[in-house]
Structure formats: C-alpha cells, structure tokens
mmCIF file of C-alpha atoms and ligand atoms in Angstrom:
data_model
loop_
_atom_site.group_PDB
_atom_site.id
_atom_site.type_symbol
_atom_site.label_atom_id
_atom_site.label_comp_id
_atom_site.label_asym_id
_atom_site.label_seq_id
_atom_site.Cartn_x
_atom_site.Cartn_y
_atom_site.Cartn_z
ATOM 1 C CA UNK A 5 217.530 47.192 27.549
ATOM 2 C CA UNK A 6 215.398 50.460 27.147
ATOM 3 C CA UNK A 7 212.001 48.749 28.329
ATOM 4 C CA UNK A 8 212.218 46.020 30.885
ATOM 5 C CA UNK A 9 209.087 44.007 29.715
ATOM 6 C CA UNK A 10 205.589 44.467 31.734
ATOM 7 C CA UNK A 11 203.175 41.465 32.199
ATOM 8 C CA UNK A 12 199.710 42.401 33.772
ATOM 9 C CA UNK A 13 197.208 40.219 35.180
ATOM 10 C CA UNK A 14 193.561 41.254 34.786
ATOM 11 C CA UNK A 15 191.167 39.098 36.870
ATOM 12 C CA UNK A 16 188.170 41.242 35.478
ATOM 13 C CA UNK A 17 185.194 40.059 37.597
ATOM 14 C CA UNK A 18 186.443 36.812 38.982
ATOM 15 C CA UNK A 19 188.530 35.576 42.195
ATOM 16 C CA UNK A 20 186.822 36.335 45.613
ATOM 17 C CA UNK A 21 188.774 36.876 48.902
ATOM 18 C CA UNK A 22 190.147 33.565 49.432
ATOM 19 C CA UNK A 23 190.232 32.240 45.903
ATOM 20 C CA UNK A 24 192.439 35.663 45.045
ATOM 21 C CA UNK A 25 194.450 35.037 47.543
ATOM 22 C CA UNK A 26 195.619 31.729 46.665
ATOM 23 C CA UNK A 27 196.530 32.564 43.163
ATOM 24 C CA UNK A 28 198.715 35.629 44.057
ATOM 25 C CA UNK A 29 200.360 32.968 46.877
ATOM 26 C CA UNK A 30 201.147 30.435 44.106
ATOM 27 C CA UNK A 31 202.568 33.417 41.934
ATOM 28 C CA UNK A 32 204.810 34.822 44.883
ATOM 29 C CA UNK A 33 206.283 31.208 45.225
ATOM 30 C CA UNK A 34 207.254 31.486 41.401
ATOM 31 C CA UNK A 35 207.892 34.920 40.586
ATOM 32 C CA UNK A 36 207.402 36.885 43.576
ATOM 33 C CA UNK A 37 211.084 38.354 43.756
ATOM 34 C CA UNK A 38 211.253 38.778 40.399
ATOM 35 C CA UNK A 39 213.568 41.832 39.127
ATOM 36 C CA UNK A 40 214.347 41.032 35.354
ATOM 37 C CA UNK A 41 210.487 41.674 34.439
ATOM 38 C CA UNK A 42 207.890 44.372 36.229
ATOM 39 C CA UNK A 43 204.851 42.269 37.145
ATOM 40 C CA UNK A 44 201.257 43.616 38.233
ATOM 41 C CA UNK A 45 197.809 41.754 39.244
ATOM 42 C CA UNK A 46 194.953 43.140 38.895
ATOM 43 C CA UNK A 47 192.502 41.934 41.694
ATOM 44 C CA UNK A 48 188.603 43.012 41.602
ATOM 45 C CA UNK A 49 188.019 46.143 43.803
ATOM 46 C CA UNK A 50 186.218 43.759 46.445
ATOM 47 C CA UNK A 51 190.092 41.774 46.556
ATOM 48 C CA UNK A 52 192.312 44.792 46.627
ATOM 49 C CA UNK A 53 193.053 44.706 50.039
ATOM 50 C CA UNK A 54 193.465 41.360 50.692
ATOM 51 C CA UNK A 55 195.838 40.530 47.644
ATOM 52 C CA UNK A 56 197.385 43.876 48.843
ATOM 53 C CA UNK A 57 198.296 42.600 52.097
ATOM 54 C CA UNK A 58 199.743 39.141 50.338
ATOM 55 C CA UNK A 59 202.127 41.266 47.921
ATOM 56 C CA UNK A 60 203.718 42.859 51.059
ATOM 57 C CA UNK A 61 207.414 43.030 50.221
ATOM 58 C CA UNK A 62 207.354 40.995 46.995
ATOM 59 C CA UNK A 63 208.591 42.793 43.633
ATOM 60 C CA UNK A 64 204.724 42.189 42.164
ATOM 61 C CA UNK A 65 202.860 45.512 41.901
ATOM 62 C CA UNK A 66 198.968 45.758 42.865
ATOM 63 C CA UNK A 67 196.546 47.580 40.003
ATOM 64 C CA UNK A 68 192.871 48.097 40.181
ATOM 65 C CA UNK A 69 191.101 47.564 36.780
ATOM 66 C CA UNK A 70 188.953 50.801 36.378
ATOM 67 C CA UNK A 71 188.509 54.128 38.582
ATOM 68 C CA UNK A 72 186.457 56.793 38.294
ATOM 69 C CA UNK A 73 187.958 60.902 37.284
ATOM 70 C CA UNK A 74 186.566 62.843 40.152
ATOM 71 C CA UNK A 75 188.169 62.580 43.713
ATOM 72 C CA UNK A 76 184.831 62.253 45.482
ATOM 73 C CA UNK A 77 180.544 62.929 44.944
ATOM 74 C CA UNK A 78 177.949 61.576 44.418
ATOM 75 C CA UNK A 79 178.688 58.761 41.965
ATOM 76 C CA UNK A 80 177.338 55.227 43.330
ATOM 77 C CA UNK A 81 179.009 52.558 42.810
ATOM 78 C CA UNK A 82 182.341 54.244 41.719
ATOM 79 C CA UNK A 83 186.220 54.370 43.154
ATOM 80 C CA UNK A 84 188.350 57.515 43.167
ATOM 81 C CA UNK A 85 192.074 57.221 42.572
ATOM 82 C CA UNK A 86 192.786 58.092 46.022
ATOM 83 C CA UNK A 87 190.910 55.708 47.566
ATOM 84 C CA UNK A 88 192.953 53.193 45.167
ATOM 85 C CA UNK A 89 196.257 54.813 46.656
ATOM 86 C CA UNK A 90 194.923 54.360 50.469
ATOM 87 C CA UNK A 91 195.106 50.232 49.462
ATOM 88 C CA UNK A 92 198.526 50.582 48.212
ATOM 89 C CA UNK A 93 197.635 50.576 44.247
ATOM 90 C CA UNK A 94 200.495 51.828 41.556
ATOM 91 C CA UNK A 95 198.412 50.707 38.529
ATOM 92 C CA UNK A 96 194.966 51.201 36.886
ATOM 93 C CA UNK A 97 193.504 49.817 33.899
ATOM 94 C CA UNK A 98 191.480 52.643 32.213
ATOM 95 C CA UNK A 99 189.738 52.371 29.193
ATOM 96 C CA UNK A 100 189.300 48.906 28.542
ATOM 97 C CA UNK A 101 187.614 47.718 25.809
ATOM 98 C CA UNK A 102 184.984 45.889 28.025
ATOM 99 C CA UNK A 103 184.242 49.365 29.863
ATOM 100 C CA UNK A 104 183.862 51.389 26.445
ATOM 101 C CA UNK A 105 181.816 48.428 24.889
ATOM 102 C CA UNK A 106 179.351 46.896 28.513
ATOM 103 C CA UNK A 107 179.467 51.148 30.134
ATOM 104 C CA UNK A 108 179.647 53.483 27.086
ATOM 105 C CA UNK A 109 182.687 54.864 28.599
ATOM 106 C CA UNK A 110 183.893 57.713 25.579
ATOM 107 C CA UNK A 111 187.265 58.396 24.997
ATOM 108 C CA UNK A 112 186.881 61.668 26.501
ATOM 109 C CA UNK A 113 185.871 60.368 30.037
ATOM 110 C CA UNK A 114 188.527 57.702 29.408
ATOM 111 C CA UNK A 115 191.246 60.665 28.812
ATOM 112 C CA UNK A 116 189.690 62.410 32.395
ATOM 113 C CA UNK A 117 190.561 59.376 34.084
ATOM 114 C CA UNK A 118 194.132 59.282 32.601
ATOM 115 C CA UNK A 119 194.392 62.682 34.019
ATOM 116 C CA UNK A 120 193.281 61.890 37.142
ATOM 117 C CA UNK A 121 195.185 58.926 38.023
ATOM 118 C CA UNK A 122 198.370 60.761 36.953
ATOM 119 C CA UNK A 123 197.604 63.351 39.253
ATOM 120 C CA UNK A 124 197.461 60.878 42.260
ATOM 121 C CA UNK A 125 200.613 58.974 41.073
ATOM 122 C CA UNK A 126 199.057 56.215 39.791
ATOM 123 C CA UNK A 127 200.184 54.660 36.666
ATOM 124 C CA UNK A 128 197.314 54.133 34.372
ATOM 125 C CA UNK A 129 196.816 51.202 31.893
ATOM 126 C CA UNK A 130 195.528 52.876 28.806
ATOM 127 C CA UNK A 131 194.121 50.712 26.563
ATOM 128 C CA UNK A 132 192.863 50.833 23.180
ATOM 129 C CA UNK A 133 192.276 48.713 20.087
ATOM 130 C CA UNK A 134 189.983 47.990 17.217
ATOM 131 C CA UNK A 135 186.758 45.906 16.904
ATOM 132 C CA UNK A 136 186.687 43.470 14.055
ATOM 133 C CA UNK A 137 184.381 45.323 11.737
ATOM 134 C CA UNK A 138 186.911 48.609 12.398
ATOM 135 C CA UNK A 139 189.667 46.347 11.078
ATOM 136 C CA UNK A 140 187.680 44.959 8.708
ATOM 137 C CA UNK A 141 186.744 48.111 7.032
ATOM 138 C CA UNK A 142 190.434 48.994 6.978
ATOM 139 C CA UNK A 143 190.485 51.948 10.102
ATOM 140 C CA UNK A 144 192.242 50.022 12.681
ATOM 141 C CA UNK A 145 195.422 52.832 12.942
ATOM 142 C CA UNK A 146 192.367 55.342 12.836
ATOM 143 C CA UNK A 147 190.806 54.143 15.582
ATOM 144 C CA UNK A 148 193.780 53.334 17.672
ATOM 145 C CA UNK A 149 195.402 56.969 16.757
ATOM 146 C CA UNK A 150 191.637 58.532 17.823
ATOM 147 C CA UNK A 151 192.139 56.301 20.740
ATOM 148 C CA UNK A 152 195.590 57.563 21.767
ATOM 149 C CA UNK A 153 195.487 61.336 20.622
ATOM 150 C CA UNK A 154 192.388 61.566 22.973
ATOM 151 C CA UNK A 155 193.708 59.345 25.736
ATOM 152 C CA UNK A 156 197.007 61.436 25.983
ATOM 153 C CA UNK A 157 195.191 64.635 25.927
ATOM 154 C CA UNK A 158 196.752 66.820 28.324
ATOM 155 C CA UNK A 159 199.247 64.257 29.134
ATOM 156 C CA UNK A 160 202.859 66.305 29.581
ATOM 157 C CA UNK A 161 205.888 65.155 28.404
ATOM 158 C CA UNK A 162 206.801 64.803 32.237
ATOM 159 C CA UNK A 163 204.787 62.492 32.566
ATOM 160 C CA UNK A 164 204.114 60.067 29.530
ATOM 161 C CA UNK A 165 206.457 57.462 30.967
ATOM 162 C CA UNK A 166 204.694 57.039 33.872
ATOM 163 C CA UNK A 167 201.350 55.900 31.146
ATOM 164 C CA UNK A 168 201.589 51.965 29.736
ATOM 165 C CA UNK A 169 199.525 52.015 26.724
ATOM 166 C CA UNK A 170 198.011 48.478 25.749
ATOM 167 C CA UNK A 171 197.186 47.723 22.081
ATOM 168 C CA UNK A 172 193.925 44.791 22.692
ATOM 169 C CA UNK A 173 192.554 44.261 19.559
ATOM 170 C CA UNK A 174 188.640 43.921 20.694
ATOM 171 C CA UNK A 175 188.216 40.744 18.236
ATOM 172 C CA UNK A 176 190.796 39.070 19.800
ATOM 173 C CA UNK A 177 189.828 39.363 23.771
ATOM 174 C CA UNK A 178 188.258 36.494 25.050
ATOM 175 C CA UNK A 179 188.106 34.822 21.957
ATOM 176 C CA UNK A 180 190.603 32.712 21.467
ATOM 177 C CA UNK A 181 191.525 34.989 18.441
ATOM 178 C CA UNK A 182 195.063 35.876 18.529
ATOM 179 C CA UNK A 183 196.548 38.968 16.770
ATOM 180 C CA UNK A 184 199.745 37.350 14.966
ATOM 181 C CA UNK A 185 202.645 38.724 15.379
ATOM 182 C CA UNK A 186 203.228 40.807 12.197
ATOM 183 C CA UNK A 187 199.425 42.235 13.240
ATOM 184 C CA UNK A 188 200.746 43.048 16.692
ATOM 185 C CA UNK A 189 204.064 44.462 15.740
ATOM 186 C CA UNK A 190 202.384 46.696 12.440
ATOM 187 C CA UNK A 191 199.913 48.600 15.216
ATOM 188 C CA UNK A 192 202.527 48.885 18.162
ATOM 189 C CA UNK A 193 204.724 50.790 15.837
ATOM 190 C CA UNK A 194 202.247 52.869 14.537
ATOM 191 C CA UNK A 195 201.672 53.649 18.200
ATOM 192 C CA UNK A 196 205.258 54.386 18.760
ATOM 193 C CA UNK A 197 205.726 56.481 15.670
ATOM 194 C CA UNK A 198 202.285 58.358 17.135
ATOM 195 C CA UNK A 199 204.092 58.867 20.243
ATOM 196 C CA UNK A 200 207.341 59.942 18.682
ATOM 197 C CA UNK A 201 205.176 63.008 17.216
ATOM 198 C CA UNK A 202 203.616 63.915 20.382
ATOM 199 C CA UNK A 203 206.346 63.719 22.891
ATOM 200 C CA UNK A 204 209.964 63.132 20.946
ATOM 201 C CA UNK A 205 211.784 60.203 20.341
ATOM 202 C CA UNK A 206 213.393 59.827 23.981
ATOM 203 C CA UNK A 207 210.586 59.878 25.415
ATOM 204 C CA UNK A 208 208.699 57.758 22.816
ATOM 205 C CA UNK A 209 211.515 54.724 23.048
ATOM 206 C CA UNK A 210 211.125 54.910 27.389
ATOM 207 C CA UNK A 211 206.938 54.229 26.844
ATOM 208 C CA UNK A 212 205.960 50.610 27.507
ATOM 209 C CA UNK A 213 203.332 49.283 24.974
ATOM 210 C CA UNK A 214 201.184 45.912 25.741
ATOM 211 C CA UNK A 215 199.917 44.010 23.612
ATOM 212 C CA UNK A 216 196.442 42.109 25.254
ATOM 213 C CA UNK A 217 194.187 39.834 23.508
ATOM 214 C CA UNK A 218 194.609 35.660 24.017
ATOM 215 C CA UNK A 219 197.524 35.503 25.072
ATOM 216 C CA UNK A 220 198.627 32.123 26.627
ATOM 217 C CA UNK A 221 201.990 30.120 27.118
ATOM 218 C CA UNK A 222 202.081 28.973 23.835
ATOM 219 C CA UNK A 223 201.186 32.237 21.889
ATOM 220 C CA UNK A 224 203.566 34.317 24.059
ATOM 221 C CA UNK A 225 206.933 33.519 22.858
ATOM 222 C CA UNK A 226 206.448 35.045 19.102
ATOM 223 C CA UNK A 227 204.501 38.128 20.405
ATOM 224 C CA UNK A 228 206.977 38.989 23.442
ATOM 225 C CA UNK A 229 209.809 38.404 20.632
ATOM 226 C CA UNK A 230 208.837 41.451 18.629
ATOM 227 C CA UNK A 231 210.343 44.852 19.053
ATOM 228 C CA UNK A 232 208.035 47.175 19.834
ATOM 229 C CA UNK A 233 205.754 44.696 22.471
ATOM 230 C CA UNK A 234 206.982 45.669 25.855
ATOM 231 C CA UNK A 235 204.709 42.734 27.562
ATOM 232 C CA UNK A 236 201.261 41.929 28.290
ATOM 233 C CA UNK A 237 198.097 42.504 29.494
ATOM 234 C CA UNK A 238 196.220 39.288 29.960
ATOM 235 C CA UNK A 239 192.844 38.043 31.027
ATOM 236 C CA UNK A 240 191.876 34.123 30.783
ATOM 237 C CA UNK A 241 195.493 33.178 31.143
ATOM 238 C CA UNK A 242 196.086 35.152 34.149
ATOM 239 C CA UNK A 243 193.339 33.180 36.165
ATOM 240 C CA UNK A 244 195.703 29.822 36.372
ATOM 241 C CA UNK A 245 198.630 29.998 38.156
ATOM 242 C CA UNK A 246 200.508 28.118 35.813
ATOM 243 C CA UNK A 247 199.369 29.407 32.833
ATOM 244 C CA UNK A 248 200.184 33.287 34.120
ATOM 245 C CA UNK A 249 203.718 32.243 35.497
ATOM 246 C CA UNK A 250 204.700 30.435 32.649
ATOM 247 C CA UNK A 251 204.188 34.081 30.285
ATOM 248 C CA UNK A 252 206.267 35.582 33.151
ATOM 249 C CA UNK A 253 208.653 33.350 32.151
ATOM 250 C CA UNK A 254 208.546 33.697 28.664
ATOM 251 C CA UNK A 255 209.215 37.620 29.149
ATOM 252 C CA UNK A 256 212.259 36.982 31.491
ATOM 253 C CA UNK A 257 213.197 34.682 28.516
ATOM 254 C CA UNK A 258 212.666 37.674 26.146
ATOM 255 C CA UNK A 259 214.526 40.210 27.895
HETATM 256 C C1 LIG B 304 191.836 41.570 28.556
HETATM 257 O O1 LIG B 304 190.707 41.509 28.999
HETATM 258 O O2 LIG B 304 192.511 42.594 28.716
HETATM 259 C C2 LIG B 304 192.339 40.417 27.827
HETATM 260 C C3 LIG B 304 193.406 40.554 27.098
HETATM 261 O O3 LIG B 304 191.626 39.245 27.960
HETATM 262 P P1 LIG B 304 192.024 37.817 27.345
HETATM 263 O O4 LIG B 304 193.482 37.585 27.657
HETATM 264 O O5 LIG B 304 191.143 36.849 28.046
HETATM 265 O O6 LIG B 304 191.791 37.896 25.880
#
C-alpha cells in the first residue's frame, strides 16, 4: 500500500466546548487506536484545545481549518501557524473553497499560507476544486491546475509529501451533490499526472489526494474504491458520530 487512506473531519463553524468534546469521545471509543487509516478532526479554533486535550494518546490527529501566513502583527482576528503548533496541531485546512468564496482569499495568499505552515511543520490541507459554472463551461482541469500550480509554488520536492491536496468540487459541498466516481477519479488523476510533472513520479505516487464534497456512508464505498482517492475530507457527515465513523470504516475496508 503506497498511500494509507486519510479521512478528515471538518466541523467548519459548529461544535462548542462541550458539544466538541463529546463527538471526538464517541469517535475515540470507535476508532481512536486506529492504525490501518490516518484520521484527523478538525475542531473550530475556539475547540482546539479542548478536543486537543481529549486526543491525548489516541492515533487521531488534531487540524485547525484555516491560519493566517505571517507569524505575528497586526491582523485581528487571525491565527499564526505557531500558535496552532503551541495546541498540539499537525494539520491545517488552507484554501477552502468557503474561505476563497465568503473571504476573497486568492490563490496567491492561499500559496503564502502553504508556505508558511510547511515552515512550522504543519501539514497543510490544500484544497481546490471547481464551481459549477467552471465545470459547466468545460475549465474544471484549468481551474484545478491554476489552483495547484499556484498552491505548490515554492513547494520543494522535500517537502510535497508532507502537503494533502483535496479535490472539493464547489457544486458539490454542502449540497447534497455528489461528484460520481468516474468525475472524482478523471480530476484526481489529472492532479496526479500535474504532480508527476512538478515533482517526479516517486514523489507524485507518495502524495495523498482527498476527494471532499457530500460524502456520507452510503456514497463512500465507490469513491474510496477508486485509485487515485487517498480518503476524505468531509463536512456534514463528520458532525454525527456515526455517520463519520462509519466512512472510517469504509476506508479501513478500502485499504
Ligand atoms: C467541506 O466543507 O470540505 C465539505 C466537503 O463539506 P460537505 O461534506 O458538507 O460537503
């Protein structure tokens, strides 16, 4: 196995102290020393701590959903990536579709951030992915390849496996709109044939690439079965115990 699969949870702006705490608690008891996939939640900043402090010597991995590039200033309202490490954080979600499309983040702040979080050892999330009109109008692999190029700008070969790219497809987040699988599969090898060309094809086959956008137990077998999806990022599903543990499951079943 070249890629052991990846399944993150994004809680986006939901799950206070208490209420964060007992959904990572009912995911410990099912998954929590879990080997055969890599598992991360992704807590609001205001929960970091807390869930932090529940995932003490489990296998599950703590990331923070957004950060900001510069390590400190005058910037209200924003996280650094070393104030992320300070709460015990591997993983950050940068770029998300709902920061480029509610923030106006541009790709080339989202490729500062990358930068950033690499150089304080965290393990950013990129993610990218095409609206509906963009794949409409036929320019989904331009967009994602825009996406990417600029996102990896500056990233070194030394350290391109330590960045999880996510294909979301923006129609499909939060909609109930699922990519099918052939949609899926067609984009994440375009990504990995992108990545070949930048980095080599070692390198390219050791990069994990998510595929986020409706995912739920029943969805997740046929995705997770395809070749070049490495796991998950997930939002609505990831806010029910049951519903996140089961796509756990569904990757161990994968391999
Ligand atoms: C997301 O926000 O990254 C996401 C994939 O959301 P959802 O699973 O709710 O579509």
């Amino acid at each position: 196995m070249i890629r052991k699969k990846l399944i993150v949870g994004n809680w986006k702006m939901n799950k206070s102290g208490s209420d964060g705490i007992t959904l990572t608690r009912e995911i410990i008891e099912a998954v929590g020393r879990e080997v055969a996939v890599d598992i991360v939640i992704c807590p609001p900043f205001t929960a970091l701590e807390s869930v932090g402090h529940a995932l003490e010597g489990q296998t599950i991995k703590l990331g923070a959903q957004n950060m900001h590039s510069d390590k400190r200033g005058a910037f209200t309202g924003e996280v650094s990536a070393e104030m992320l490490r300070a709460l015990f954080v591997t993983h950050v979600i940068l770029g998300h579709s709902e920061r480029r499309t509610y923030f106006g983040e541009m790709d080339n702040f989202v490729s500062k951030k990358i930068r950033a979080a690499l150089a304080a050892q965290l393990r950013p999330i990129l993610c990218l992915g095409e609206t509906l009109i963009e794949r409409e109008t036929g320019s989904t692999l331009a967009v994602v390849q825009r996406q990417l190029d600029s996102g990896l700008r500056e990233v070194s070969k030394d350290q391109i496996t330590s960045v999880i790219v996510a294909y979301e497809p923006v129609w499909a987040i939060g909609t109930n709109k699922v990519a099918t699988a052939a949609q899926a599969q067609e984009t994440h090898t375009f990504i990995r044939v992108r990545l070949t060309e930048l980095y080599g094809t070692a390198l390219a086959q050791k990069v994990r690439i998510l595929y986020g956008g409706s995912m739920k137990p029943a969805n997740a077998p046929e995705l997770l079965a395809q070749p070049d999806i490495d796991g998950s990022l997930i939002g609505g599903a990831s806010l029910e115990a049951r519903s996140f543990i089961d796509i756990v499951k569904t990757a161990i079943a994968a391999g």
